[in-house]
PDB file of C-alpha atoms in Angstrom:
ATOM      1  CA  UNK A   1     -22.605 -17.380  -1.915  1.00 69.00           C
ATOM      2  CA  UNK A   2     -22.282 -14.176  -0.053  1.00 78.00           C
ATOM      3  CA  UNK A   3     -26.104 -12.921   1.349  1.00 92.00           C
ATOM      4  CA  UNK A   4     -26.518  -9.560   0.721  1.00 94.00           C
ATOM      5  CA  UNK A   5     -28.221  -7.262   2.930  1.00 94.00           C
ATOM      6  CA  UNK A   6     -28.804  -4.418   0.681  1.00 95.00           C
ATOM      7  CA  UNK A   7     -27.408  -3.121  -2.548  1.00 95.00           C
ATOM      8  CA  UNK A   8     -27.178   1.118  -3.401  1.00 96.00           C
ATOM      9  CA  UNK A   9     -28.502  -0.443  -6.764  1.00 95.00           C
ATOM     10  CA  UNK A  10     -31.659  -1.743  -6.012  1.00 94.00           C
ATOM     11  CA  UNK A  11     -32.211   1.840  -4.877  1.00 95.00           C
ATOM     12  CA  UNK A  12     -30.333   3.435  -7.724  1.00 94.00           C
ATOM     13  CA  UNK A  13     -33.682   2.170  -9.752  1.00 91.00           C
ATOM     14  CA  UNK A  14     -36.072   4.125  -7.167  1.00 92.00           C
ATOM     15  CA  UNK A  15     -34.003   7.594  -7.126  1.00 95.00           C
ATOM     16  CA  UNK A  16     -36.084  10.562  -7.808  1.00 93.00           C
ATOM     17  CA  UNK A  17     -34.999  12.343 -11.443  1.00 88.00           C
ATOM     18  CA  UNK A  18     -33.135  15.129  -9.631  1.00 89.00           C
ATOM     19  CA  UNK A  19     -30.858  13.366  -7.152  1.00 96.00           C
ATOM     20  CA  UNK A  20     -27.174  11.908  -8.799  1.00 96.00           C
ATOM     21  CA  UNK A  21     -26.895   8.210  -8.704  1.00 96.00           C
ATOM     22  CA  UNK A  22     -24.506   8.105  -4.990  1.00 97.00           C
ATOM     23  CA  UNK A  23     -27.959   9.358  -3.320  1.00 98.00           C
ATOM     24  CA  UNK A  24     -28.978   5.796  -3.837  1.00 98.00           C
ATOM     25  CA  UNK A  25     -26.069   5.022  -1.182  1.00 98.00           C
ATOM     26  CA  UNK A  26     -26.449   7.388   1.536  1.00 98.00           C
ATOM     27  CA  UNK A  27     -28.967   5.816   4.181  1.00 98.00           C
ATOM     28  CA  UNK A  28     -26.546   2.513   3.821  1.00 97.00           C
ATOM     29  CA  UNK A  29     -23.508   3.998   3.990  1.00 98.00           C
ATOM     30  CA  UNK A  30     -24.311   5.724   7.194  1.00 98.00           C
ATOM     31  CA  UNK A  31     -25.182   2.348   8.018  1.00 98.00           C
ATOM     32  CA  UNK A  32     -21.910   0.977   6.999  1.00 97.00           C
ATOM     33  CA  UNK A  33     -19.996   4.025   9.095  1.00 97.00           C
ATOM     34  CA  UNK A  34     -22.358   2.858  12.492  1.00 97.00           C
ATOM     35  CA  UNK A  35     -21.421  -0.277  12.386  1.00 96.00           C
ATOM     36  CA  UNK A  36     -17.706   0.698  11.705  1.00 93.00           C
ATOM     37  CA  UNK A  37     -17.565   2.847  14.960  1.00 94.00           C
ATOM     38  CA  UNK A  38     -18.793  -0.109  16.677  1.00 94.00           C
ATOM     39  CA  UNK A  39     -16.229  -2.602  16.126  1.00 92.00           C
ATOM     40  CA  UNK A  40     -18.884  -4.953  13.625  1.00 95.00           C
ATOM     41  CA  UNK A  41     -16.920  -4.273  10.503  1.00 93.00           C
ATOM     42  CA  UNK A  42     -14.927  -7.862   9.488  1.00 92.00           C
ATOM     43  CA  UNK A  43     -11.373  -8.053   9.192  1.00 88.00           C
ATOM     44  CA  UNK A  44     -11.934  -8.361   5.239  1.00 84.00           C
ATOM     45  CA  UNK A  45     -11.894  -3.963   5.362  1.00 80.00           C
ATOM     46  CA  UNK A  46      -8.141  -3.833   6.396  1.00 78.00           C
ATOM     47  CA  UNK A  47      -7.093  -6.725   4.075  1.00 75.00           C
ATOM     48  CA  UNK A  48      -5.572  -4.715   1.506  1.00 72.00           C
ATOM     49  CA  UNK A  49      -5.179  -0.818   3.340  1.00 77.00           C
ATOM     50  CA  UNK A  50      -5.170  -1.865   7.280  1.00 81.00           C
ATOM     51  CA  UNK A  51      -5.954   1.942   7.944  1.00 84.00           C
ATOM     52  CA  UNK A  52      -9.055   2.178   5.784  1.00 85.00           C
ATOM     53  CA  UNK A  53     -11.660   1.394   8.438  1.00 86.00           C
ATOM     54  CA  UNK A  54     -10.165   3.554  10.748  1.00 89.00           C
ATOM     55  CA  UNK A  55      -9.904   5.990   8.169  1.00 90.00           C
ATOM     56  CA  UNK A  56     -13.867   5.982   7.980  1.00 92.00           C
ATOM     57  CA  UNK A  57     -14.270   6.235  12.002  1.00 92.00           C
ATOM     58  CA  UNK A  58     -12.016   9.173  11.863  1.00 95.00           C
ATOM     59  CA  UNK A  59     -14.547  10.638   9.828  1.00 96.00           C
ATOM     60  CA  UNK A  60     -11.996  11.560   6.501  1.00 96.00           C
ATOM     61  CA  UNK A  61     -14.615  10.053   4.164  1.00 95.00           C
ATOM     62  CA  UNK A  62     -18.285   9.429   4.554  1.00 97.00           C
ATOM     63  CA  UNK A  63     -19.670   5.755   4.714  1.00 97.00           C
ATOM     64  CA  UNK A  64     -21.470   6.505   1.493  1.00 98.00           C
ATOM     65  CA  UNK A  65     -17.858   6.972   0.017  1.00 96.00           C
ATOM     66  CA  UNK A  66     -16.639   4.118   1.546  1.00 95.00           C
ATOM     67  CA  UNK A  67     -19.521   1.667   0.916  1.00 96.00           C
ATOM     68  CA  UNK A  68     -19.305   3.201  -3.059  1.00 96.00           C
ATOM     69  CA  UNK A  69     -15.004   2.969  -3.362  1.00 92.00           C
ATOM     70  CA  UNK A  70     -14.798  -0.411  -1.095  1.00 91.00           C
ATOM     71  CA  UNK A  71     -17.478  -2.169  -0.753  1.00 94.00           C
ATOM     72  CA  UNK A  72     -19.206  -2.188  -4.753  1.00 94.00           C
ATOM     73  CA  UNK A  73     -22.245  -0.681  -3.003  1.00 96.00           C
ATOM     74  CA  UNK A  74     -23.578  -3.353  -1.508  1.00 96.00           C
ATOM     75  CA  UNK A  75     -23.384  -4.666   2.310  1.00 96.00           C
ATOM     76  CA  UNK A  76     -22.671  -8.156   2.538  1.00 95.00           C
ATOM     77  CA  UNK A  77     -21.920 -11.406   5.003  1.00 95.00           C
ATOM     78  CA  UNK A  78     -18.015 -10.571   4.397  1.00 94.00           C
ATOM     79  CA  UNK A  79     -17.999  -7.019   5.566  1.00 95.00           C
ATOM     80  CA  UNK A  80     -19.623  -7.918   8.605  1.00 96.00           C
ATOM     81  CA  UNK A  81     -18.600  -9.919  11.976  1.00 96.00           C
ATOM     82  CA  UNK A  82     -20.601 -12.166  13.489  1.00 96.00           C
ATOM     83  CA  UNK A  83     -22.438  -9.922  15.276  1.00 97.00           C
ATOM     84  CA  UNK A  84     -22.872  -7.365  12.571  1.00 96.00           C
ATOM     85  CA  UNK A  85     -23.981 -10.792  10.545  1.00 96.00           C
ATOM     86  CA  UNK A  86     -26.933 -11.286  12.607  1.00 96.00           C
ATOM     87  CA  UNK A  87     -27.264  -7.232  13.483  1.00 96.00           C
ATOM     88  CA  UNK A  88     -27.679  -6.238   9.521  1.00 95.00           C
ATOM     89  CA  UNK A  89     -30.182  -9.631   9.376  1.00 94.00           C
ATOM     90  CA  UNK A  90     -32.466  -8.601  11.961  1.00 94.00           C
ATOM     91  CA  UNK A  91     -32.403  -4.843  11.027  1.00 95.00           C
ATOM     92  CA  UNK A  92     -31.717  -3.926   7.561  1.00 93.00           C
ATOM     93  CA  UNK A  93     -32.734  -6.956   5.865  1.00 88.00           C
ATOM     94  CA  UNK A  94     -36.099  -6.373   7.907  1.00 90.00           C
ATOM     95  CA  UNK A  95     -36.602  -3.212   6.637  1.00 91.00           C
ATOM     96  CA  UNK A  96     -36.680  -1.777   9.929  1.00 95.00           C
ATOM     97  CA  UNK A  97     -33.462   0.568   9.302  1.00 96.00           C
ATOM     98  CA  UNK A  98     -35.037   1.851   6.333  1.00 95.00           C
ATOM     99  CA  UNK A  99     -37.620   3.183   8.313  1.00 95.00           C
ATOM    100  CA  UNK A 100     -36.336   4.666  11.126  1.00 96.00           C
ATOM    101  CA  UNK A 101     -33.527   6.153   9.021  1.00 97.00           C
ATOM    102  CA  UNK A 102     -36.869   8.126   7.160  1.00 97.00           C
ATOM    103  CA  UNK A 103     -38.589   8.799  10.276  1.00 97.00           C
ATOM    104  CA  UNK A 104     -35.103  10.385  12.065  1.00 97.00           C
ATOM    105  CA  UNK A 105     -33.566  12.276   8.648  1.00 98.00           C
ATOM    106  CA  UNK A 106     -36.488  12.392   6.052  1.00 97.00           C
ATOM    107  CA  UNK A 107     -39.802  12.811   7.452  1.00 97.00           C
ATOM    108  CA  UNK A 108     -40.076  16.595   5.867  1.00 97.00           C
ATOM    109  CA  UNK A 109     -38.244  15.343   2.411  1.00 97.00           C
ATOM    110  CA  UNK A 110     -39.835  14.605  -0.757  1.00 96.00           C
ATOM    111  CA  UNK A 111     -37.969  10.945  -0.284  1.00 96.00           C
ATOM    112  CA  UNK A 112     -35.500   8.725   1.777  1.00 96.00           C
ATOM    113  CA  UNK A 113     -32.609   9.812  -1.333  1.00 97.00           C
ATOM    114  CA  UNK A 114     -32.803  13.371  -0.241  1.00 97.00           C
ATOM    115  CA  UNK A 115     -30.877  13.035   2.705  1.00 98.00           C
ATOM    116  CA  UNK A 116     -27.600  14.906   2.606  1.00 97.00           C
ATOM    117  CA  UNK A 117     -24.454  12.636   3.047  1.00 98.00           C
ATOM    118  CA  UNK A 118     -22.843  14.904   6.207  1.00 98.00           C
ATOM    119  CA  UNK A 119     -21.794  13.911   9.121  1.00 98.00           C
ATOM    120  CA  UNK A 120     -24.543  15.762  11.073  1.00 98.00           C
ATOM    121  CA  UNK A 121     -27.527  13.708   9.790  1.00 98.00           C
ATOM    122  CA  UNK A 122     -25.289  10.491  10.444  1.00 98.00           C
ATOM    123  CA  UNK A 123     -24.785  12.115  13.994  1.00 97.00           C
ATOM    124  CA  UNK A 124     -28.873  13.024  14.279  1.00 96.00           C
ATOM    125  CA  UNK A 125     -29.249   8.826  13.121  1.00 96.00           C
ATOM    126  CA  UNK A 126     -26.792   7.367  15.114  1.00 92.00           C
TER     127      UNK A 126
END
């Protein structure tokens, strides 16, 4: 069985009543779009389109996109080398990428979910 390091679902349930449901994706798909640019995604992303990752680092589609169209909104052992494996383990699964991802985009926001999906805040993260 496939560990999961964190699912736009469990989040879905936690959305403030004005945000639409992809907010609940947006901190993890930047997430997903870091680790692409860094050579952790697994082979599994090109299986079926063997331009889609590079697709993401080229920036046509945002990593919430991505994680939402490709991935079922969740971040898993298969989307992840190795290294990502043990990365996503010791930093999202710890909570500790939560955090900083509220103290670098959110700190004046009503929530984590009201972080806009544009490739500025991902560039202000990363």
């Amino acid at each position: 069985m496939a560990r999961t390091y964190d699912d736009e679902t469990w989040h879905r349930a936690r959305l403030p009543g004005d945000l639409p449901r992809k907010a609940a994706a947006t901190h993890l798909g930047m997430f997903v779009a870091w680790c692409a640019a860094r050579g952790l995604l697994s082979p599994w992303h090109g299986a079926f389109d063997p331009d889609r990752p590079g697709r993401l680092t080229r920036r046509e589609f945002s990593g919430r996109d991505y994680l939402l169209d490709h991935m079922g909104g969740k971040l898993e052992d298969e989307h992840l080398t190795a290294a990502g494996q043990v990365f996503a383990s010791q930093y999202v699964a710890s909570g500790r990428y939560l955090g900083e991802y509220q103290k670098a985009l959110a700190a004046d926001l009503p929530s984590v979910y009201h972080v806009e999906d544009t490739w500025s805040a991902f560039d202000r993260l990363a």
